[in-house]
XYZ file of C-alpha atoms in Angstrom:
157
model
C 0.000 0.000 0.000
C 1.233 3.471 -0.826
C 1.279 6.358 1.605
C 0.893 10.073 0.945
C 1.456 12.849 3.465
C -0.527 16.000 2.733
C 0.491 19.415 4.090
C -1.153 22.794 3.495
C 0.805 25.905 4.382
C 0.665 29.680 4.280
C 3.509 32.057 5.195
C 5.350 29.604 7.439
C 8.641 28.949 5.654
C 10.605 27.786 8.720
C 7.746 25.796 10.202
C 6.812 23.947 7.007
C 10.469 23.104 6.395
C 10.689 21.460 9.814
C 7.366 19.665 9.330
C 8.567 18.256 6.005
C 11.923 17.232 7.469
C 10.108 15.353 10.259
C 7.954 13.582 7.664
C 10.986 12.624 5.582
C 12.765 11.262 8.687
C 10.017 8.709 9.412
C 10.904 5.063 10.077
C 8.301 4.298 7.379
C 8.804 7.108 4.880
C 5.873 8.112 2.703
C 5.812 7.416 -1.020
C 5.073 11.087 -1.561
C 4.688 14.325 0.354
C 2.184 16.707 -1.221
C 2.469 20.328 -0.105
C -0.009 23.009 -1.109
C 1.229 26.566 -0.668
C -1.824 28.773 -0.197
C -0.291 31.764 -2.071
C 2.337 32.586 0.552
C 3.951 36.023 0.392
C 7.018 35.177 2.494
C 9.936 32.827 1.715
C 7.712 29.734 1.709
C 7.781 29.212 -2.102
C 11.599 29.366 -2.206
C 11.917 27.107 0.829
C 9.607 24.536 -0.737
C 11.410 24.689 -4.094
C 14.768 24.037 -2.406
C 13.356 21.087 -0.454
C 11.713 19.637 -3.582
C 14.999 19.860 -5.489
C 16.641 17.730 -2.786
C 13.779 15.264 -2.229
C 12.132 13.665 -5.281
C 9.145 12.391 -3.267
C 8.172 15.979 -2.422
C 5.502 17.418 -4.734
C 4.796 21.142 -4.403
C 1.659 22.928 -5.602
C 0.655 26.561 -5.211
C -2.727 28.250 -5.048
C -2.981 31.337 -7.302
C -4.751 33.258 -4.532
C -5.030 32.675 -0.815
C -8.041 30.504 -0.068
C -8.001 30.838 3.691
C -7.459 27.162 4.433
C -9.925 24.419 3.636
C -9.715 24.898 -0.142
C -5.959 24.497 0.114
C -6.324 21.251 2.090
C -8.855 19.915 -0.414
C -6.606 20.829 -3.359
C -3.602 19.141 -1.723
C -5.615 16.011 -0.967
C -6.858 15.891 -4.564
C -3.225 15.829 -5.749
C -2.293 12.885 -3.493
C -1.990 9.407 -4.991
C -1.550 7.177 -1.943
C -3.766 4.376 -0.715
C -3.347 5.941 2.728
C -3.324 9.687 3.363
C -1.742 11.247 6.442
C -2.488 14.894 7.178
C 0.227 17.036 8.763
C -0.267 20.711 9.497
C 2.677 22.999 8.930
C 3.026 23.631 12.670
C 3.063 19.952 13.706
C 5.935 17.481 13.839
C 5.462 13.745 13.379
C 7.420 11.643 15.837
C 9.775 9.163 14.061
C 7.486 6.095 14.198
C 4.201 7.885 13.546
C 3.576 6.755 9.980
C 4.865 3.226 10.556
C 2.590 2.736 13.559
C -0.423 4.351 11.879
C -0.177 2.213 8.732
C 0.451 -0.941 10.784
C -2.666 -0.263 12.860
C -4.800 0.336 9.773
C -3.515 -2.842 8.113
C -4.141 -4.901 11.266
C -7.637 -3.433 11.660
C -9.255 -3.229 8.212
C -12.548 -2.144 9.792
C -10.886 1.119 10.934
C -10.913 4.020 8.498
C -9.080 6.763 10.426
C -6.316 6.779 13.019
C -5.217 9.730 15.103
C -2.234 9.962 17.389
C -0.371 12.343 19.617
C 1.874 14.919 17.967
C 4.139 17.851 18.685
C 3.035 21.431 18.082
C 5.626 23.931 16.901
C 4.829 27.280 18.500
C 6.318 30.427 16.968
C 6.798 33.457 19.172
C 8.977 36.473 18.375
C 10.707 34.488 15.641
C 11.613 31.569 17.922
C 10.166 28.070 17.653
C 9.386 25.954 20.685
C 7.987 22.441 20.601
C 5.108 21.283 22.768
C 4.083 17.610 22.808
C 0.333 17.075 22.628
C -0.273 13.463 23.656
C -3.355 11.394 23.098
C -6.140 11.562 25.640
C -5.865 7.818 26.266
C -3.072 5.262 26.475
C -5.234 2.625 24.771
C -6.862 2.947 21.345
C -10.249 4.619 21.452
C -12.850 3.816 18.842
C -15.661 6.007 17.716
C -18.247 5.640 14.987
C -18.524 7.927 11.985
C -21.234 9.774 13.876
C -18.978 10.322 16.884
C -15.806 11.341 15.039
C -16.609 15.020 14.578
C -17.681 15.400 18.179
C -14.500 13.642 19.406
C -12.200 15.800 17.269
C -14.031 19.009 18.196
C -13.952 18.190 21.902
C -10.301 17.207 22.147
C -8.569 19.025 19.319
């Protein structure tokens, strides 16, 4: 099974670079990383171009105008080609085994359609980045139905 990581970004050159580097450093690397730049006006386009030149699995796309978010995520997802899709925001960092563990869980539990795990937030303040782990709410897997997913995500994240 193939795996795509999808990232949408806007004006976060340093943050998206670190997010991509964390994705590329996974114990189970993705087959592709799709990044949608939502018409950034900072150094994000140049940062992404440099990363793409060094990493052939990185595919960069750019919105002509800033969409404000969800359109950018939808456009990035539409460009992905993987059997599995992992979403990574530009201010999050995957821990090294994240993708390996997520895919393994999905393959061991074919009745499960979505997995979610703890992650690390990158917080930018006065030009400095700090990293804050945001663990899961439970040490054991929690299951929810399609009807309960939105309420779970809204409540906890």
